[in-house]
Amino acid sequence: EEVVNEQTATSIIKLINLVAQSCDPLCDQVSSGISGRGVTSTLPPLLRNDLKLPYKLVSSWHALLLTLLAVPNFKASLANAYCDTYRAVTGEYARGVGLIERSAYTLSVQFLNRISYVTDLVRERSLITNLFLCLYEILSLATISDVPTPVMRDFDNAGTSNLIAAIMVLLGHASLVGADDESLFRAFDAELNDIMNRSGGDSRHHGRVSTRGLTREHHRNLIEKSAMLNPKLDPTHDTLAHRRYSVCISDLKCVLNVVGMARHFASVPCKGGDDVPSALNSWIKTLSLAQNMDGQCWKDYSQAHVERENSNWVGAFNTSISLGSLYERLLKWEDSDPSPIDNCVTPVKLLSCADLCYYTLTKGVDKWQRGEMLSCLPTPAPSSMKVDHALKPA
């Protein structure tokens, strides 16, 4: 029965396509019917389920859409529906649903490189913000959520308190020199929570520890929480290994090639601060997340190196290349360039080049660096390292 229904639906779509191709007035009528004609449009639900449609049905459906894209009003309606359903569809695609060559992503070039459509989408539907937010959400799927075993193993080393003391001094807490373990860990906890609360860390690790009688278990919890400050990406995760983020990268390239869009990217919301989603904030979070994708660990000289290198670097390399391909487009503007967007749904303030550098340093690099210092635990020296290799006093 399902096969019969699929064949029937496919035949109907092909018939509608033939009618639309017969003459312009009929094409206009068909496009008006599918785009809504004053009532609920059929485009959003169809696009939302586009990745799940059978091959023959989706082929006929896309052929019909290509025919109807000759009508400007229909193209605008399709662009709106594409933007409205983008996060939901991209979220499913990132999790392995569908193939890109059988999806509506192949149609986006029809309107995402046209200044009139892109300008309306950015003004009314925050297109650029949605694209960067989707990119961040896709990469977040590949986050390593578990605390690495070496972190907990290293906690048992006698030098943990000394390491934390050095970190706190580097962060400006000179008064903690020579302090006892409990004072060190209290200050360490305060720094962790400051970073978590300001950078939207993993909510599972929010909250301060008890202020009385810090036990060894409390210390262990702090070390575990610090390891989650700057989550890392797993380069072997399917999202990175199969480049499921590529659809966002392609759409961003199209949009950023439109005159003025890169200038609009270099802006922050006028109200709401960091709580209001913006393209720039999402891009900073994406770059922070992409740090140390394929981090290297100390290896004993007796262990294999190049001859047995794993393939983790491939996913990290491809992701870095894709993210790096956006830089030239993102920085293609001058301070004097105006934004092509007026009366935006979310009013924004344009940043100068100097303002952008300062904003990135304070909102991105500073947070990431502080989190990296708080979460840093050195790899223990190999057990085979002999004392003779150690530095000798003068």
Short mmCIF file of C-alpha atoms in Angstrom, two decimals:
data_model
loop_
_atom_site.label_atom_id
_atom_site.label_comp_id
_atom_site.label_asym_id
_atom_site.label_seq_id
_atom_site.Cartn_x
_atom_site.Cartn_y
_atom_site.Cartn_z
CA GLU A 1 0.00 0.00 0.00
CA GLU A 2 2.83 2.41 0.85
CA VAL A 3 4.46 1.74 -2.52
CA VAL A 4 1.18 2.44 -4.31
CA ASN A 5 0.70 5.69 -2.37
CA GLU A 6 4.25 6.75 -3.19
CA GLN A 7 3.76 6.04 -6.89
CA THR A 8 0.46 7.90 -6.89
CA ALA A 9 1.94 10.97 -5.18
CA THR A 10 4.92 10.94 -7.55
CA SER A 11 2.63 10.80 -10.59
CA ILE A 12 0.52 13.67 -9.29
CA ILE A 13 3.60 15.86 -8.72
CA LYS A 14 4.85 15.07 -12.23
CA LEU A 15 1.45 16.01 -13.65
CA ILE A 16 1.47 19.32 -11.74
CA ASN A 17 4.97 19.99 -13.07
CA LEU A 18 3.79 19.40 -16.65
CA VAL A 19 0.89 21.79 -16.10
CA ALA A 20 3.25 24.44 -14.68
CA GLN A 21 5.62 24.07 -17.63
CA SER A 22 2.83 24.46 -20.19
CA CYS A 23 2.46 28.26 -19.91
CA ASP A 24 3.27 31.18 -17.61
CA PRO A 25 -0.30 31.82 -16.31
CA LEU A 26 -0.66 28.17 -15.20
CA CYS A 27 2.81 28.26 -13.66
CA ASP A 28 1.69 31.34 -11.73
CA GLN A 29 -1.44 29.54 -10.52
CA VAL A 30 0.48 26.45 -9.40
CA SER A 31 3.09 28.54 -7.55
CA SER A 32 0.35 30.52 -5.79
CA GLY A 33 -1.37 27.32 -4.68
CA ILE A 34 1.77 25.73 -3.25
CA SER A 35 3.08 28.89 -1.60
CA GLY A 36 -0.20 29.43 0.23
CA ARG A 37 -2.33 31.94 -1.66
CA GLY A 38 -3.31 33.72 1.55
CA VAL A 39 -3.68 30.52 3.61
CA THR A 40 -1.19 28.15 5.22
CA SER A 41 1.74 27.40 2.94
CA THR A 42 2.60 23.82 2.12
CA LEU A 43 6.28 24.68 1.75
CA PRO A 44 7.44 24.60 5.42
CA PRO A 45 6.13 21.09 6.27
CA LEU A 46 7.42 19.68 2.97
CA LEU A 47 10.86 21.23 3.46
CA ARG A 48 10.94 20.10 7.08
CA ASN A 49 10.49 16.49 5.95
CA ASP A 50 12.47 16.79 2.75
CA LEU A 51 15.31 14.56 3.98
CA LYS A 52 12.91 11.71 4.75
CA LEU A 53 11.01 11.58 1.46
CA PRO A 54 11.47 8.58 -0.88
CA TYR A 55 13.95 9.08 -3.70
CA LYS A 56 11.48 9.11 -6.63
CA LEU A 57 9.07 11.39 -4.81
CA VAL A 58 11.76 13.88 -3.78
CA SER A 59 13.19 13.91 -7.32
CA SER A 60 9.81 14.87 -8.75
CA TRP A 61 9.24 17.39 -5.97
CA HIS A 62 12.55 19.15 -6.57
CA ALA A 63 11.94 19.21 -10.32
CA LEU A 64 8.62 20.97 -9.65
CA LEU A 65 10.32 23.48 -7.35
CA LEU A 66 12.90 24.29 -10.02
CA THR A 67 10.11 24.98 -12.49
CA LEU A 68 8.26 27.24 -10.05
CA LEU A 69 11.40 29.19 -9.09
CA ALA A 70 10.92 31.12 -12.34
CA VAL A 71 8.14 33.00 -10.48
CA PRO A 72 9.73 35.73 -8.28
CA ASN A 73 7.02 35.61 -5.60
CA PHE A 74 7.38 31.86 -5.29
CA LYS A 75 11.16 32.15 -5.00
CA ALA A 76 10.68 34.61 -2.12
CA SER A 77 8.22 32.24 -0.42
CA LEU A 78 10.60 29.32 -0.82
CA ALA A 79 13.47 31.40 0.60
CA ASN A 80 11.35 32.28 3.65
CA ALA A 81 10.34 28.64 4.21
CA TYR A 82 13.95 27.51 3.75
CA CYS A 83 15.12 29.95 6.42
CA ASP A 84 12.27 29.11 8.83
CA THR A 85 12.96 25.36 8.70
CA TYR A 86 16.75 25.57 8.44
CA ARG A 87 17.71 24.77 12.04
CA ALA A 88 15.33 21.82 12.31
CA VAL A 89 16.37 20.29 8.97
CA THR A 90 20.09 20.93 9.52
CA GLY A 91 19.91 19.38 12.98
CA GLU A 92 18.53 16.16 11.48
CA TYR A 93 21.04 16.19 8.64
CA ALA A 94 23.91 16.61 11.12
CA ARG A 95 22.70 13.49 12.91
CA GLY A 96 22.90 11.43 9.74
CA VAL A 97 19.43 11.81 8.20
CA GLY A 98 19.33 12.19 4.41
CA LEU A 99 21.80 12.85 1.61
CA ILE A 100 22.81 16.32 0.48
CA GLU A 101 22.29 15.57 -3.23
CA ARG A 102 18.66 14.59 -2.51
CA SER A 103 17.82 17.57 -0.32
CA ALA A 104 16.58 21.13 -0.63
CA TYR A 105 20.12 22.31 0.10
CA THR A 106 20.78 21.92 -3.63
CA LEU A 107 18.20 24.66 -4.29
CA SER A 108 19.55 27.29 -1.89
CA VAL A 109 21.92 28.74 -4.48
CA GLN A 110 18.84 29.93 -6.38
CA PHE A 111 18.16 32.65 -3.79
CA LEU A 112 21.06 32.86 -1.30
CA ASN A 113 23.26 34.65 -3.83
CA ARG A 114 20.66 37.30 -4.71
CA ILE A 115 21.00 40.55 -2.79
CA SER A 116 17.27 41.33 -2.72
CA TYR A 117 16.29 37.97 -1.19
CA VAL A 118 19.25 37.79 1.19
CA THR A 119 18.67 41.32 2.45
CA ASP A 120 15.04 40.53 3.28
CA LEU A 121 15.98 37.25 4.98
CA VAL A 122 18.64 38.94 7.11
CA ARG A 123 16.35 41.83 8.03
CA GLU A 124 13.21 39.81 8.81
CA ARG A 125 14.52 36.35 9.75
CA SER A 126 18.08 36.92 11.01
CA LEU A 127 19.50 34.63 8.32
CA ILE A 128 23.21 35.19 9.06
CA THR A 129 22.70 34.63 12.78
CA ASN A 130 20.79 31.40 12.11
CA LEU A 131 23.49 30.09 9.80
CA PHE A 132 26.30 30.69 12.29
CA LEU A 133 24.19 29.34 15.14
CA CYS A 134 23.49 26.17 13.14
CA LEU A 135 27.18 25.74 12.41
CA TYR A 136 27.95 25.94 16.13
CA GLU A 137 25.16 23.50 17.00
CA ILE A 138 26.34 20.99 14.39
CA LEU A 139 29.92 21.03 15.64
CA SER A 140 28.68 20.78 19.23
CA LEU A 141 27.33 17.32 18.40
CA ALA A 142 30.94 16.14 18.13
CA THR A 143 31.89 17.41 21.59
CA ILE A 144 33.75 15.02 23.85
CA SER A 145 31.41 15.09 26.86
CA ASP A 146 33.23 12.65 29.15
CA VAL A 147 36.09 13.74 31.38
CA PRO A 148 39.26 12.10 30.04
CA THR A 149 40.61 9.29 32.20
CA PRO A 150 44.11 10.84 32.37
CA VAL A 151 42.59 13.90 34.06
CA MET A 152 41.33 11.85 36.99
CA ARG A 153 44.50 9.78 37.07
CA ASP A 154 46.63 12.91 37.19
CA PHE A 155 44.51 14.18 40.07
CA ASP A 156 46.06 11.52 42.27
CA ASN A 157 49.53 12.91 41.60
CA ALA A 158 51.06 14.77 44.50
CA GLY A 159 51.66 17.87 42.38
CA THR A 160 47.99 18.76 41.76
CA SER A 161 47.83 21.44 44.47
CA ASN A 162 51.12 22.93 43.29
CA LEU A 163 49.80 23.09 39.72
CA ILE A 164 46.59 24.84 40.82
CA ALA A 165 48.62 27.28 42.92
CA ALA A 166 50.74 28.16 39.86
CA ILE A 167 47.63 28.61 37.70
CA MET A 168 45.97 30.92 40.24
CA VAL A 169 49.10 33.07 40.49
CA LEU A 170 49.20 33.38 36.70
CA LEU A 171 45.58 34.52 36.83
CA GLY A 172 46.53 37.33 39.19
CA HIS A 173 45.92 35.80 42.64
CA ALA A 174 49.36 36.59 44.05
CA SER A 175 48.00 36.53 47.61
CA LEU A 176 47.53 32.76 47.34
CA VAL A 177 51.28 32.09 47.29
CA GLY A 178 51.93 29.66 50.12
CA ALA A 179 48.21 29.24 50.93
CA ASP A 180 46.80 25.94 52.17
CA ASP A 181 45.02 23.50 49.85
CA GLU A 182 41.53 24.49 51.00
CA SER A 183 42.08 28.18 50.20
CA LEU A 184 43.54 27.26 46.82
CA PHE A 185 40.59 25.10 45.88
CA ARG A 186 38.05 27.70 47.05
CA ALA A 187 39.66 30.34 44.83
CA PHE A 188 39.90 27.80 42.02
CA ASP A 189 36.17 27.07 42.35
CA ALA A 190 35.34 30.79 42.21
CA GLU A 191 37.32 31.18 38.98
CA LEU A 192 35.61 28.14 37.46
CA ASN A 193 32.16 29.47 38.21
CA ASP A 194 33.03 32.91 36.88
CA ILE A 195 34.07 31.40 33.55
CA MET A 196 31.05 29.05 33.48
CA ASN A 197 28.55 31.81 34.19
CA ARG A 198 30.04 34.23 31.65
CA SER A 199 30.59 31.78 28.81
CA GLY A 200 27.57 29.49 29.01
CA GLY A 201 29.43 26.35 30.03
CA ASP A 202 27.92 22.93 30.45
CA SER A 203 25.02 23.37 32.90
CA ARG A 204 25.66 19.92 34.37
CA HIS A 205 28.81 21.32 35.97
CA HIS A 206 27.45 24.63 37.24
CA GLY A 207 27.17 25.48 40.88
CA ARG A 208 29.65 26.02 43.67
CA VAL A 209 30.89 23.32 45.96
CA SER A 210 30.20 23.41 49.68
CA THR A 211 31.96 26.25 51.47
CA ARG A 212 32.69 24.15 54.54
CA GLY A 213 35.11 21.33 54.98
CA LEU A 214 36.33 20.76 51.43
CA THR A 215 37.07 17.07 51.16
CA ARG A 216 39.18 15.14 48.66
CA GLU A 217 35.97 14.30 46.80
CA HIS A 218 35.19 18.02 46.50
CA HIS A 219 38.67 18.54 45.09
CA ARG A 220 38.07 15.76 42.59
CA ASN A 221 34.75 17.34 41.52
CA LEU A 222 36.51 20.65 40.92
CA ILE A 223 39.14 18.98 38.75
CA GLU A 224 36.35 17.24 36.81
CA LYS A 225 34.48 20.50 36.34
CA SER A 226 37.63 22.30 35.18
CA ALA A 227 38.13 19.65 32.49
CA MET A 228 34.74 20.64 31.01
CA LEU A 229 35.46 24.37 30.76
CA ASN A 230 36.77 24.21 27.20
CA PRO A 231 35.16 21.14 25.59
CA LYS A 232 37.03 19.56 22.70
CA LEU A 233 35.77 18.10 19.45
CA ASP A 234 36.18 14.45 18.60
CA PRO A 235 37.65 14.39 15.07
CA THR A 236 36.46 10.80 14.59
CA HIS A 237 32.82 11.69 15.30
CA ASP A 238 30.50 11.06 12.34
CA THR A 239 29.63 14.76 12.17
CA LEU A 240 33.24 15.66 11.42
CA ALA A 241 34.33 12.47 9.67
CA HIS A 242 31.48 12.76 7.14
CA ARG A 243 31.56 16.58 7.03
CA ARG A 244 27.90 17.02 7.90
CA TYR A 245 28.68 20.68 8.63
CA SER A 246 29.45 21.35 4.95
CA VAL A 247 25.89 22.51 4.16
CA CYS A 248 26.24 25.42 6.59
CA ILE A 249 29.67 26.31 5.24
CA SER A 250 28.34 26.35 1.65
CA ASP A 251 25.33 28.50 2.53
CA LEU A 252 27.51 30.91 4.52
CA LYS A 253 29.83 31.32 1.55
CA CYS A 254 26.87 32.17 -0.68
CA VAL A 255 25.46 34.70 1.78
CA LEU A 256 28.81 36.33 2.62
CA ASN A 257 29.55 36.81 -1.08
CA VAL A 258 26.55 39.12 -1.26
CA VAL A 259 27.63 42.76 -1.04
CA GLY A 260 27.40 44.17 2.49
CA MET A 261 26.70 40.93 4.37
CA ALA A 262 30.23 40.69 5.77
CA ARG A 263 29.81 44.24 7.13
CA HIS A 264 26.59 43.25 8.83
CA PHE A 265 28.33 40.23 10.37
CA ALA A 266 30.73 42.56 12.22
CA SER A 267 28.00 43.82 14.53
CA VAL A 268 26.52 43.16 17.96
CA PRO A 269 22.92 43.52 19.18
CA CYS A 270 22.14 46.96 20.61
CA LYS A 271 20.24 45.44 23.54
CA GLY A 272 20.47 42.24 25.53
CA GLY A 273 24.24 41.80 25.54
CA ASP A 274 25.61 38.27 25.27
CA ASP A 275 22.17 36.75 25.91
CA VAL A 276 20.91 37.80 22.47
CA PRO A 277 22.06 35.41 19.72
CA SER A 278 24.27 37.02 17.12
CA ALA A 279 26.39 35.83 14.23
CA LEU A 280 29.60 37.19 15.76
CA ASN A 281 29.05 35.54 19.15
CA SER A 282 28.20 32.22 17.52
CA TRP A 283 31.33 32.42 15.36
CA ILE A 284 33.52 33.11 18.42
CA LYS A 285 31.97 30.13 20.23
CA THR A 286 32.54 27.97 17.16
CA LEU A 287 36.23 28.89 16.98
CA SER A 288 36.64 28.28 20.72
CA LEU A 289 35.04 24.87 20.35
CA ALA A 290 37.30 23.97 17.42
CA GLN A 291 40.53 24.51 19.38
CA ASN A 292 42.66 21.42 20.09
CA MET A 293 40.54 19.10 17.95
CA ASP A 294 43.41 16.68 17.57
CA GLY A 295 45.51 17.42 20.61
CA GLN A 296 48.79 15.57 20.96
CA CYS A 297 49.87 13.68 24.06
CA TRP A 298 53.33 12.83 25.30
CA LYS A 299 54.52 9.45 24.06
CA ASP A 300 57.21 7.22 25.45
CA TYR A 301 60.23 6.95 23.14
CA SER A 302 59.58 3.20 22.97
CA GLN A 303 56.09 3.75 21.49
CA ALA A 304 55.39 3.94 17.77
CA HIS A 305 54.99 7.41 16.30
CA VAL A 306 54.67 8.18 12.60
CA GLU A 307 54.52 4.57 11.45
CA ARG A 308 51.37 4.01 13.52
CA GLU A 309 49.73 7.39 13.39
CA ASN A 310 45.94 7.25 13.77
CA SER A 311 43.58 8.91 11.31
CA ASN A 312 42.12 11.41 13.79
CA TRP A 313 43.93 14.26 12.06
CA VAL A 314 41.80 13.86 8.90
CA GLY A 315 38.57 15.04 10.52
CA ALA A 316 40.35 17.89 12.31
CA PHE A 317 42.18 18.95 9.13
CA ASN A 318 39.02 19.03 6.99
CA THR A 319 37.10 20.96 9.64
CA SER A 320 39.90 23.52 9.99
CA ILE A 321 40.07 23.99 6.22
CA SER A 322 36.29 24.53 6.04
CA LEU A 323 36.25 27.06 8.88
CA GLY A 324 39.30 28.83 7.49
CA SER A 325 37.63 29.21 4.09
CA LEU A 326 35.21 31.73 5.64
CA TYR A 327 37.83 34.21 6.86
CA GLU A 328 38.44 35.95 3.57
CA ARG A 329 34.71 36.55 3.13
CA LEU A 330 34.14 37.61 6.75
CA LEU A 331 36.82 40.31 6.60
CA LYS A 332 35.86 41.76 3.22
CA TRP A 333 34.75 45.20 4.45
CA GLU A 334 35.99 48.64 5.50
CA ASP A 335 35.09 50.67 8.58
CA SER A 336 33.37 53.23 6.36
CA ASP A 337 31.13 50.67 4.64
CA PRO A 338 27.45 51.01 5.62
CA SER A 339 25.26 48.06 6.47
CA PRO A 340 22.79 47.13 3.72
CA ILE A 341 20.23 46.21 6.38
CA ASP A 342 17.91 48.84 7.79
CA ASN A 343 14.97 48.39 10.18
CA CYS A 344 16.36 45.03 11.30
CA VAL A 345 14.17 42.91 13.59
CA THR A 346 17.08 42.87 16.07
CA PRO A 347 18.78 46.31 15.99
CA VAL A 348 22.57 45.99 15.80
CA LYS A 349 25.60 48.21 16.29
CA LEU A 350 28.32 48.03 13.62
CA LEU A 351 31.85 47.49 14.92
CA SER A 352 34.96 49.08 13.49
CA CYS A 353 38.00 46.92 12.81
CA ALA A 354 39.54 47.99 16.13
CA ASP A 355 36.27 47.37 17.98
CA LEU A 356 35.99 43.93 16.41
CA CYS A 357 39.52 43.00 17.51
CA TYR A 358 38.84 44.21 21.06
CA TYR A 359 35.49 42.41 21.21
CA THR A 360 37.03 39.15 19.96
CA LEU A 361 39.91 39.37 22.43
CA THR A 362 37.71 40.11 25.45
CA LYS A 363 34.72 37.92 24.63
CA GLY A 364 36.54 35.07 22.94
CA VAL A 365 40.29 34.75 23.46
CA ASP A 366 40.25 35.89 27.10
CA LYS A 367 37.49 33.48 28.09
CA TRP A 368 39.06 30.60 26.22
CA GLN A 369 42.55 31.28 27.57
CA ARG A 370 41.36 31.53 31.17
CA GLY A 371 39.36 28.36 30.78
CA GLU A 372 42.34 26.61 29.19
CA MET A 373 44.59 27.62 32.07
CA LEU A 374 42.07 26.43 34.66
CA SER A 375 41.54 23.12 32.88
CA CYS A 376 45.17 22.45 32.01
CA LEU A 377 46.78 19.36 33.52
CA PRO A 378 50.12 18.35 32.07
CA THR A 379 50.65 14.90 30.67
CA PRO A 380 52.70 12.88 33.16
CA ALA A 381 56.24 12.02 32.11
CA PRO A 382 56.70 8.49 30.73
CA SER A 383 57.49 5.88 33.33
CA SER A 384 60.56 4.88 31.37
CA MET A 385 62.16 8.32 31.62
CA LYS A 386 65.34 7.97 33.61
CA VAL A 387 66.47 10.31 36.33
CA ASP A 388 69.63 10.96 34.33
CA HIS A 389 67.54 12.97 31.87
CA ALA A 390 66.41 15.44 34.53
CA LEU A 391 67.96 18.87 34.82
CA LYS A 392 70.77 19.07 37.32
CA PRO A 393 71.35 21.98 39.68
CA ALA A 394 74.07 24.43 38.69
#
